[in-house]
XYZ file of C-alpha atoms in Angstrom:
568
model
C -29.672 -15.380 104.270
C -32.327 -16.414 101.764
C -32.103 -18.994 98.971
C -33.293 -18.730 95.398
C -36.257 -20.965 94.476
C -35.134 -23.634 91.934
C -38.345 -25.571 91.355
C -38.010 -28.407 88.775
C -40.639 -27.986 86.026
C -39.631 -30.910 83.860
C -42.734 -32.964 84.645
C -45.059 -29.977 84.821
C -48.110 -30.047 82.543
C -48.047 -27.962 79.291
C -49.309 -24.437 79.660
C -50.772 -22.346 76.861
C -48.538 -19.302 76.228
C -50.022 -15.886 76.228
C -50.312 -13.986 72.985
C -47.700 -11.488 74.076
C -45.256 -14.220 74.996
C -45.709 -15.817 71.560
C -44.843 -12.553 69.783
C -41.835 -12.028 72.011
C -40.586 -15.527 71.278
C -40.934 -14.923 67.568
C -38.812 -11.792 67.866
C -36.079 -13.697 69.719
C -36.098 -16.682 67.329
C -33.060 -17.258 65.058
C -35.029 -19.248 62.486
C -35.401 -17.644 59.016
C -38.566 -15.701 58.567
C -40.962 -16.391 55.771
C -41.737 -13.087 54.158
C -43.862 -12.382 51.144
C -42.188 -9.967 48.676
C -44.766 -7.710 47.164
C -44.749 -4.680 44.932
C -45.455 -3.877 41.330
C -43.868 -5.893 38.493
C -42.278 -4.378 35.374
C -44.555 -5.936 32.810
C -43.801 -6.245 29.095
C -43.471 -2.508 28.438
C -41.308 -2.078 31.529
C -38.944 -4.826 30.456
C -38.691 -3.315 26.950
C -37.814 0.072 28.428
C -35.253 -1.515 30.750
C -33.638 -3.400 27.842
C -33.565 -0.230 25.715
C -31.881 1.755 28.513
C -29.246 -0.949 28.913
C -28.639 -1.222 25.171
C -28.225 2.538 24.689
C -25.912 3.004 27.669
C -22.291 3.934 27.078
C -21.138 0.854 28.992
C -22.937 -1.537 26.648
C -21.761 0.400 23.567
C -18.139 0.020 24.679
C -18.680 -3.680 25.387
C -20.169 -4.197 21.902
C -17.317 -2.262 20.294
C -14.830 -4.461 22.155
C -16.694 -7.613 21.089
C -16.698 -6.415 17.464
C -12.924 -5.900 17.500
C -12.470 -9.211 19.309
C -14.647 -10.975 16.722
C -12.460 -9.632 13.911
C -9.401 -11.442 15.332
C -10.324 -14.918 13.998
C -11.233 -13.263 10.690
C -7.608 -12.131 10.324
C -5.988 -15.332 11.618
C -8.182 -18.019 10.012
C -8.531 -18.253 6.187
C -11.849 -16.847 5.001
C -13.980 -18.334 2.235
C -14.790 -14.864 0.918
C -11.080 -14.136 0.412
C -9.432 -17.410 -0.662
C -11.326 -20.689 -0.890
C -8.136 -22.583 -1.785
C -6.518 -21.581 1.518
C -9.658 -22.615 3.378
C -9.573 -26.027 1.690
C -5.878 -26.463 2.558
C -6.563 -25.443 6.161
C -9.381 -27.986 6.444
C -7.130 -30.765 5.143
C -4.356 -29.831 7.572
C -6.663 -29.453 10.603
C -9.303 -32.161 10.368
C -9.991 -32.086 14.127
C -10.568 -28.327 14.342
C -12.538 -28.031 11.106
C -15.963 -29.241 12.411
C -15.649 -26.951 15.438
C -14.702 -23.972 13.255
C -17.536 -24.667 10.833
C -20.121 -24.716 13.634
C -18.837 -21.362 14.883
C -18.751 -20.010 11.290
C -15.087 -19.068 11.693
C -14.422 -19.544 7.965
C -17.046 -16.838 7.238
C -16.590 -14.522 10.215
C -17.800 -11.290 8.651
C -21.015 -12.835 7.334
C -21.652 -15.030 10.381
C -24.790 -14.737 12.505
C -22.933 -13.801 15.690
C -20.763 -11.112 14.039
C -23.807 -9.629 12.286
C -25.719 -9.590 15.585
C -22.919 -7.687 17.340
C -22.695 -5.310 14.377
C -26.431 -4.547 14.345
C -26.644 -4.184 18.138
C -23.742 -1.726 18.110
C -25.409 0.222 15.326
C -28.698 0.429 17.253
C -26.883 1.272 20.493
C -25.064 4.192 18.909
C -28.239 5.573 17.364
C -30.127 5.210 20.640
C -27.322 7.018 22.420
C -26.979 9.855 19.928
C -30.630 10.840 19.414
C -31.464 11.861 23.019
C -28.064 13.482 23.509
C -28.575 15.510 20.339
C -31.866 16.897 21.644
C -30.215 17.666 24.969
C -27.418 19.503 23.191
C -29.918 21.504 21.127
C -31.682 22.454 24.365
C -28.376 23.594 25.853
C -27.637 25.745 22.825
C -31.058 27.361 23.051
C -30.795 27.868 26.826
C -29.115 30.758 28.642
C -26.115 30.561 30.984
C -27.356 29.894 34.545
C -27.353 32.610 37.160
C -24.605 33.049 39.725
C -24.592 31.024 42.954
C -25.072 32.880 46.228
C -21.540 32.251 47.465
C -18.948 32.518 44.726
C -16.173 31.917 47.251
C -16.993 28.216 47.275
C -16.067 27.771 43.600
C -12.603 26.368 42.700
C -11.407 29.530 40.906
C -12.181 32.860 42.628
C -10.901 36.439 42.847
C -12.221 39.760 44.170
C -11.319 43.443 44.322
C -12.860 46.818 44.986
C -13.357 49.532 42.386
C -14.757 53.013 42.264
C -16.743 52.213 39.113
C -20.500 51.770 39.500
C -21.900 48.193 39.479
C -23.690 48.885 36.200
C -20.426 49.978 34.578
C -18.686 46.833 35.838
C -21.439 44.642 34.404
C -21.223 46.359 31.006
C -17.455 46.014 30.962
C -17.694 42.331 31.991
C -20.188 41.614 29.197
C -17.867 43.244 26.658
C -14.787 41.355 27.892
C -16.526 37.961 28.034
C -18.207 38.313 24.646
C -14.875 39.392 23.215
C -13.479 36.047 24.407
C -16.357 34.199 22.660
C -18.348 33.492 25.831
C -22.123 33.393 25.730
C -22.943 36.010 28.366
C -25.971 37.714 29.894
C -26.874 39.789 32.927
C -28.720 37.768 35.561
C -29.697 39.751 38.679
C -26.652 41.311 40.330
C -24.159 39.309 38.234
C -23.049 38.548 34.718
C -23.248 34.846 33.778
C -21.159 33.435 30.915
C -20.507 29.991 29.491
C -18.094 28.557 26.924
C -17.009 25.178 25.549
C -20.190 23.934 23.875
C -18.061 22.360 21.138
C -16.977 19.697 23.620
C -20.384 18.046 23.441
C -20.521 18.755 19.698
C -17.224 16.890 19.313
C -18.608 14.015 21.337
C -21.690 13.800 19.129
C -19.545 14.113 16.001
C -17.405 11.200 17.165
C -20.446 8.966 17.665
C -21.985 10.037 14.355
C -18.673 9.286 12.632
C -18.723 5.771 14.108
C -22.167 5.245 12.597
C -20.918 6.570 9.254
C -18.003 4.120 9.316
C -20.314 1.240 10.187
C -22.603 2.171 7.296
C -19.622 2.536 4.959
C -18.286 -0.867 5.987
C -21.665 -2.520 5.442
C -22.185 -0.713 2.134
C -18.731 -1.733 0.948
C -19.322 -5.373 1.856
C -22.688 -5.491 0.079
C -21.742 -3.676 -3.136
C -18.030 -4.376 -3.511
C -16.349 -6.329 -6.286
C -12.806 -7.620 -6.458
C -11.101 -9.725 -9.084
C -7.605 -10.806 -10.068
C -6.037 -11.203 -13.485
C -2.582 -12.324 -14.584
C -1.514 -10.620 -17.825
C 1.592 -11.444 -19.886
C 3.427 -8.693 -21.734
C 1.615 -7.976 -24.969
C -1.680 -9.451 -23.795
C -4.753 -7.553 -22.697
C -7.706 -7.647 -20.341
C -11.327 -6.586 -20.718
C -13.377 -5.870 -17.602
C -15.935 -8.632 -18.029
C -16.688 -11.457 -15.639
C -15.329 -14.191 -17.951
C -11.919 -12.493 -18.190
C -11.091 -12.775 -14.488
C -8.940 -15.529 -13.016
C -10.870 -15.149 -9.769
C -13.725 -12.852 -8.804
C -15.493 -11.992 -5.524
C -18.385 -9.615 -4.990
C -20.914 -8.513 -2.408
C -24.395 -9.969 -2.282
C -25.955 -6.808 -3.756
C -23.429 -6.324 -6.569
C -24.651 -6.804 -10.125
C -22.443 -7.868 -13.035
C -23.848 -4.992 -15.099
C -22.195 -2.611 -12.614
C -18.690 -3.540 -13.825
C -16.913 -0.468 -15.181
C -16.527 -0.756 -18.997
C -12.804 -0.588 -19.836
C -9.913 -2.679 -21.155
C -6.139 -2.447 -21.055
C -3.012 -4.026 -22.567
C 0.205 -4.679 -20.664
C 2.822 -3.029 -22.862
C 5.820 -3.827 -20.674
C 6.875 -4.559 -17.144
C 10.005 -3.034 -15.611
C 11.659 -4.454 -12.534
C 15.091 -3.519 -11.205
C 16.735 -4.844 -8.051
C 19.487 -3.897 -5.610
C 22.613 -5.792 -6.695
C 24.802 -5.578 -3.597
C 24.775 -4.915 0.113
C 22.418 -6.179 2.809
C 19.387 -5.295 0.652
C 20.546 -7.307 -2.345
C 17.526 -8.432 -4.377
C 15.201 -5.730 -3.019
C 13.031 -4.244 -5.813
C 13.929 -0.687 -6.782
C 11.661 -0.297 -9.801
C 8.377 -2.164 -9.973
C 6.000 -0.762 -12.574
C 3.720 -1.816 -15.379
C 3.217 0.331 -18.476
C -0.298 -0.118 -19.881
C -2.510 1.249 -22.619
C -6.135 1.455 -21.515
C -9.411 2.385 -23.153
C -12.431 3.713 -21.331
C -16.017 4.164 -22.527
C -15.178 6.829 -25.146
C -12.798 4.476 -27.024
C -9.730 6.718 -26.730
C -6.423 4.970 -25.972
C -4.532 6.366 -23.001
C -1.122 5.538 -21.579
C -0.503 4.967 -17.860
C 2.053 3.467 -15.505
C 0.829 1.378 -12.564
C 3.103 1.067 -9.545
C 2.778 -0.511 -6.122
C 0.392 1.646 -4.036
C -0.193 3.828 -7.109
C -3.222 2.230 -8.793
C -4.817 3.261 -12.057
C -8.296 4.668 -11.465
C -10.856 4.117 -14.203
C -14.288 5.388 -13.225
C -15.214 3.746 -9.926
C -12.635 0.969 -10.370
C -9.035 0.886 -9.220
C -6.401 -1.336 -10.849
C -3.623 -2.378 -8.463
C -0.311 -4.007 -9.350
C 0.120 -6.858 -6.853
C 2.612 -9.407 -8.265
C 5.151 -10.135 -10.975
C 6.890 -13.127 -12.542
C 8.338 -14.637 -15.695
C 6.719 -16.409 -18.640
C 9.232 -18.385 -20.724
C 8.223 -18.873 -24.351
C 8.183 -22.537 -25.410
C 7.409 -24.410 -28.619
C 6.178 -28.022 -28.670
C 6.428 -30.172 -31.829
C 5.107 -33.646 -32.535
C 7.087 -36.497 -34.092
C 6.560 -35.076 -37.617
C 7.881 -31.634 -36.596
C 4.452 -29.976 -36.567
C 4.066 -27.195 -34.028
C 1.273 -28.156 -31.653
C 1.882 -25.500 -29.023
C 3.682 -22.147 -28.970
C 3.363 -19.420 -26.395
C 4.507 -17.805 -23.168
C 3.874 -19.911 -20.059
C 3.381 -17.897 -16.826
C 5.156 -19.512 -13.869
C 4.379 -18.683 -10.247
C 7.169 -17.502 -7.878
C 7.807 -19.504 -4.711
C 10.430 -17.219 -3.104
C 11.689 -13.632 -3.182
C 14.269 -14.450 -5.870
C 11.419 -15.533 -8.189
C 12.219 -19.227 -8.255
C 9.100 -20.307 -10.149
C 7.044 -23.391 -10.894
C 4.212 -24.128 -13.290
C 2.822 -26.452 -15.925
C 2.726 -26.618 -19.716
C -0.372 -28.368 -21.073
C -0.826 -29.457 -24.703
C -4.478 -30.391 -24.847
C -5.279 -30.473 -28.586
C -3.519 -31.110 -31.878
C -0.895 -33.609 -30.726
C -0.642 -37.164 -32.119
C 1.849 -39.851 -31.144
C 4.035 -41.792 -33.588
C 1.086 -44.079 -34.370
C -1.145 -41.136 -35.244
C -3.330 -41.514 -32.168
C -4.545 -38.410 -30.314
C -2.815 -37.852 -27.002
C -2.155 -35.059 -24.570
C 1.180 -33.803 -23.278
C 2.077 -32.159 -20.002
C 5.308 -30.716 -18.628
C 6.237 -29.735 -15.106
C 8.386 -26.612 -15.262
C 10.860 -25.343 -12.665
C 12.435 -21.984 -13.572
C 15.177 -19.874 -11.994
C 16.078 -16.433 -13.413
C 19.625 -16.568 -11.980
C 21.076 -20.084 -11.685
C 24.246 -20.629 -9.659
C 25.392 -23.374 -12.004
C 25.584 -27.162 -11.855
C 27.443 -28.409 -8.816
C 27.012 -25.082 -6.981
C 23.973 -25.859 -4.903
C 20.378 -26.805 -5.457
C 18.417 -25.358 -8.353
C 17.104 -22.208 -6.752
C 17.424 -18.677 -7.971
C 20.251 -16.556 -6.579
C 18.833 -13.211 -7.794
C 15.431 -12.062 -9.108
C 16.715 -10.575 -12.390
C 17.241 -12.552 -15.632
C 21.012 -12.876 -15.250
C 21.357 -16.639 -15.934
C 17.921 -18.193 -16.640
C 17.567 -21.974 -16.507
C 14.414 -24.090 -16.764
C 14.031 -27.766 -15.805
C 11.273 -29.708 -17.587
C 9.701 -33.071 -16.767
C 7.470 -34.476 -19.549
C 4.351 -36.670 -19.407
C 1.959 -38.142 -21.976
C -1.534 -39.518 -21.599
C -4.703 -37.772 -20.386
C -4.650 -34.407 -18.644
C -8.191 -35.087 -17.325
C -9.323 -31.639 -18.434
C -12.566 -33.180 -19.724
C -13.483 -34.833 -16.401
C -15.719 -31.935 -15.365
C -13.626 -31.205 -12.262
C -11.924 -27.785 -11.961
C -8.136 -27.802 -12.324
C -5.384 -25.432 -11.307
C -3.781 -24.180 -14.525
C -0.395 -24.026 -12.764
C -0.463 -27.657 -11.611
C -0.360 -30.918 -13.548
C -2.605 -33.903 -12.784
C -0.444 -36.936 -13.636
C -2.815 -39.624 -12.352
C -3.635 -40.699 -15.931
C -0.261 -39.894 -17.482
C 3.057 -41.681 -18.065
C 6.407 -39.970 -17.516
C 8.885 -39.681 -20.389
C 12.374 -41.089 -19.990
C 14.733 -38.624 -21.626
C 18.418 -38.648 -22.448
C 20.515 -36.262 -20.415
C 19.768 -34.513 -17.164
C 18.371 -36.868 -14.508
C 16.845 -39.187 -17.089
C 13.343 -37.886 -16.384
C 13.982 -34.112 -16.136
C 16.289 -31.928 -18.190
C 17.770 -28.530 -17.452
C 17.535 -26.150 -20.367
C 18.975 -22.768 -21.261
C 17.182 -20.379 -23.656
C 17.514 -21.861 -27.147
C 17.863 -25.495 -25.958
C 15.679 -28.417 -27.089
C 14.497 -31.442 -25.144
C 13.986 -34.405 -27.472
C 11.191 -36.701 -26.353
C 11.917 -40.467 -26.644
C 10.499 -42.863 -29.231
C 9.822 -40.138 -31.773
C 7.291 -38.394 -29.515
C 8.512 -34.966 -30.598
C 10.364 -32.165 -28.820
C 9.999 -29.028 -26.748
C 12.104 -25.908 -27.302
C 12.914 -23.277 -24.685
C 12.906 -20.172 -26.887
C 15.336 -17.336 -26.292
C 12.477 -14.954 -25.536
C 11.359 -14.726 -21.898
C 8.408 -12.477 -21.262
C 7.340 -10.990 -17.950
C 3.879 -11.021 -16.480
C 2.090 -8.866 -13.943
C -0.862 -9.707 -11.754
C -3.507 -7.034 -11.280
C -6.356 -6.637 -8.842
C -9.397 -4.735 -10.091
C -11.627 -3.572 -7.268
C -14.692 -1.437 -6.722
C -15.100 -0.334 -3.102
C -18.037 2.106 -2.979
C -17.752 2.735 0.760
C -14.074 3.706 0.936
C -14.587 7.453 0.542
C -17.392 7.451 3.093
C -15.289 5.413 5.528
C -12.361 7.819 5.150
C -14.633 10.799 5.795
C -16.026 9.060 8.866
C -12.534 8.318 10.180
C -11.418 11.944 9.751
C -14.610 13.171 11.420
C -14.127 10.699 14.284
C -10.601 11.979 14.924
C -11.802 15.594 14.814
C -14.700 14.853 17.166
C -12.521 12.914 19.588
C -9.970 15.730 19.605
C -12.697 18.247 20.425
C -14.221 16.135 23.186
C -10.811 15.587 24.816
C -9.264 19.058 24.589
C -12.233 21.460 24.775
C -13.428 22.180 28.312
C -16.920 23.305 29.196
C -16.699 26.121 31.798
C -18.771 28.906 33.333
C -17.725 32.351 34.572
C -19.677 34.698 36.862
C -18.965 38.350 37.614
C -20.850 39.957 40.510
C -20.624 43.692 41.271
C -22.464 45.178 44.296
C -22.164 48.475 46.155
C -20.253 48.110 49.461
C -20.885 49.891 52.779
C -17.999 52.289 52.165
C -19.462 53.383 48.810
C -17.042 51.430 46.607
C -18.101 48.526 44.363
C -17.119 45.013 45.388
C -16.321 42.894 42.295
C -16.279 39.094 42.552
C -15.221 36.734 39.753
C -15.470 32.955 39.908
C -15.175 30.056 37.472
C -16.394 26.473 37.373
C -15.380 23.744 34.914
C -17.342 20.634 34.000
C -14.121 18.667 34.544
C -10.909 19.291 36.441
C -8.545 21.591 34.542
C -5.449 23.536 35.592
C -6.172 26.150 32.916
C -9.369 27.456 34.508
C -7.611 29.591 37.198
C -5.252 30.924 34.524
C -8.166 31.862 32.275
C -10.003 33.519 35.185
C -6.878 35.503 36.071
C -6.538 36.625 32.457
C -10.189 37.735 32.387
C -9.737 39.576 35.716
C -6.739 41.474 34.329
C -8.767 42.478 31.255
C -11.681 43.614 33.433
C -9.513 45.610 35.876
C -8.323 47.668 32.933
C -11.876 49.086 32.709
C -12.773 48.780 36.408
C -9.449 49.529 38.166
C -8.852 48.538 41.737
C -9.663 51.226 44.289
C -7.057 52.124 46.941
C -7.450 50.534 50.359
C -9.064 52.717 53.125
C -5.759 53.158 55.020
C -3.992 54.269 51.874
C -6.807 56.699 51.080
C -6.582 58.290 54.581
C -2.792 58.614 54.287
C -3.119 60.345 50.922
C -5.787 62.708 52.351
C -3.596 63.656 55.378
C -0.628 64.294 53.134
C -2.782 66.694 51.108
C -3.863 68.597 54.278
C -0.269 69.002 55.502
C 0.775 70.415 52.197
């Protein structure tokens, strides 16, 4: 029995490994290898091409479209400076912590912000880059011919075959006639007829993308060249379409004042009726403004403006957007001189047209000492008052069934000459002193039409006249891109419908002479996408073709018929 040699080599001198041993050790090592990665780099042109391919891909276009819709969310939730600067100012006062963050992100001007414009432009470029090559491909497909038949038609998803006594040439002619009659593009290719149909699917796809570009252009055009202004008009008063006549006016950066449509109109009357009973009590039933307008030719024309039924004058549309009351008041000084007379529009604060406003007497008034002074009155108006002791002073119904107005008077300086803009419906009382009046609360007095409020110390009086006029608020807008946007939307729906419901498919009909002398007919179909209608369509085409190339009897049946003839 032999023993294995176990010589201790711990103290043995170092030996130089052989080259082969060194390579083998490297192969067995678990240490990470240091490899040099080589190969060509993209370069500037290569990176540009790569970026262009990514930008014009459908995946990136969908991502940009999603980002565009996502970016519009803050534009609908946060007040925008382009729509209402007063709301933006109120929002900033109420949210002092969020305001600096929102301003840095341009959330008060979403649609003109850098990031929204970048998404918009990138989407525009992506759509164009996607459409151009696909258009040329589609043109090439239209100019091309249906491809020839595969060798083995039995492998296609829809297939049928039969034998006929008609010659192969007759079958091909009949197949061409049947397929062309069903609006297939067909041709004879070798021993088969090749046909194709459904090119409008790609046309619908291209139309959809083109329509998106049209809508983007229309939106941009509308934002650049639009104009929109509001005007409150009391019955009997008029409006001329000039910049100075508007209460507020917004326009696109490329809009010129000389592009305002020349016209004017007068509010003849406003008619509003309301549901008087039931769960819909107070709901407007009639809401219309009768106007007389004059266009460029100077001819007066009558029209009635209703909600969602604007008056169109040239390129401008006049919308009826609001309604309220304007009580007529008369203010006299201590000597009985009339210093103010007119209808005062008051703004509604609820659906029953409870309204507030201000009456300002800026010129012509002198106190009992003959010194010039200004008067101001806070007005609170309800068209249908429930009566004293029957609840707070809020309107019970929007019609003028029991109108009451409460006035609070002030004297001093209205600060209209301070150079700061003022809201005409609010009163700045920082430099004014409140009157103490007899009756009412001592500082405010409720008045019915025909009542007077006597100001103390011979300061004069204010009369609530029996006439109460109505006012209507109009929006005059020019939106040059609306028609183009509507056309683009209709085209997009039509294109999307075509791309979803039209199927691209190919049909082949092969007819060859068999060994028994009959013609073997094969029909097969292939769709560009899965569809349950393809086998049905192939069966329908086969039935139409068998009418001209009928099925031949089977060999056994033919022999039986021949033997029967011999016996007879």
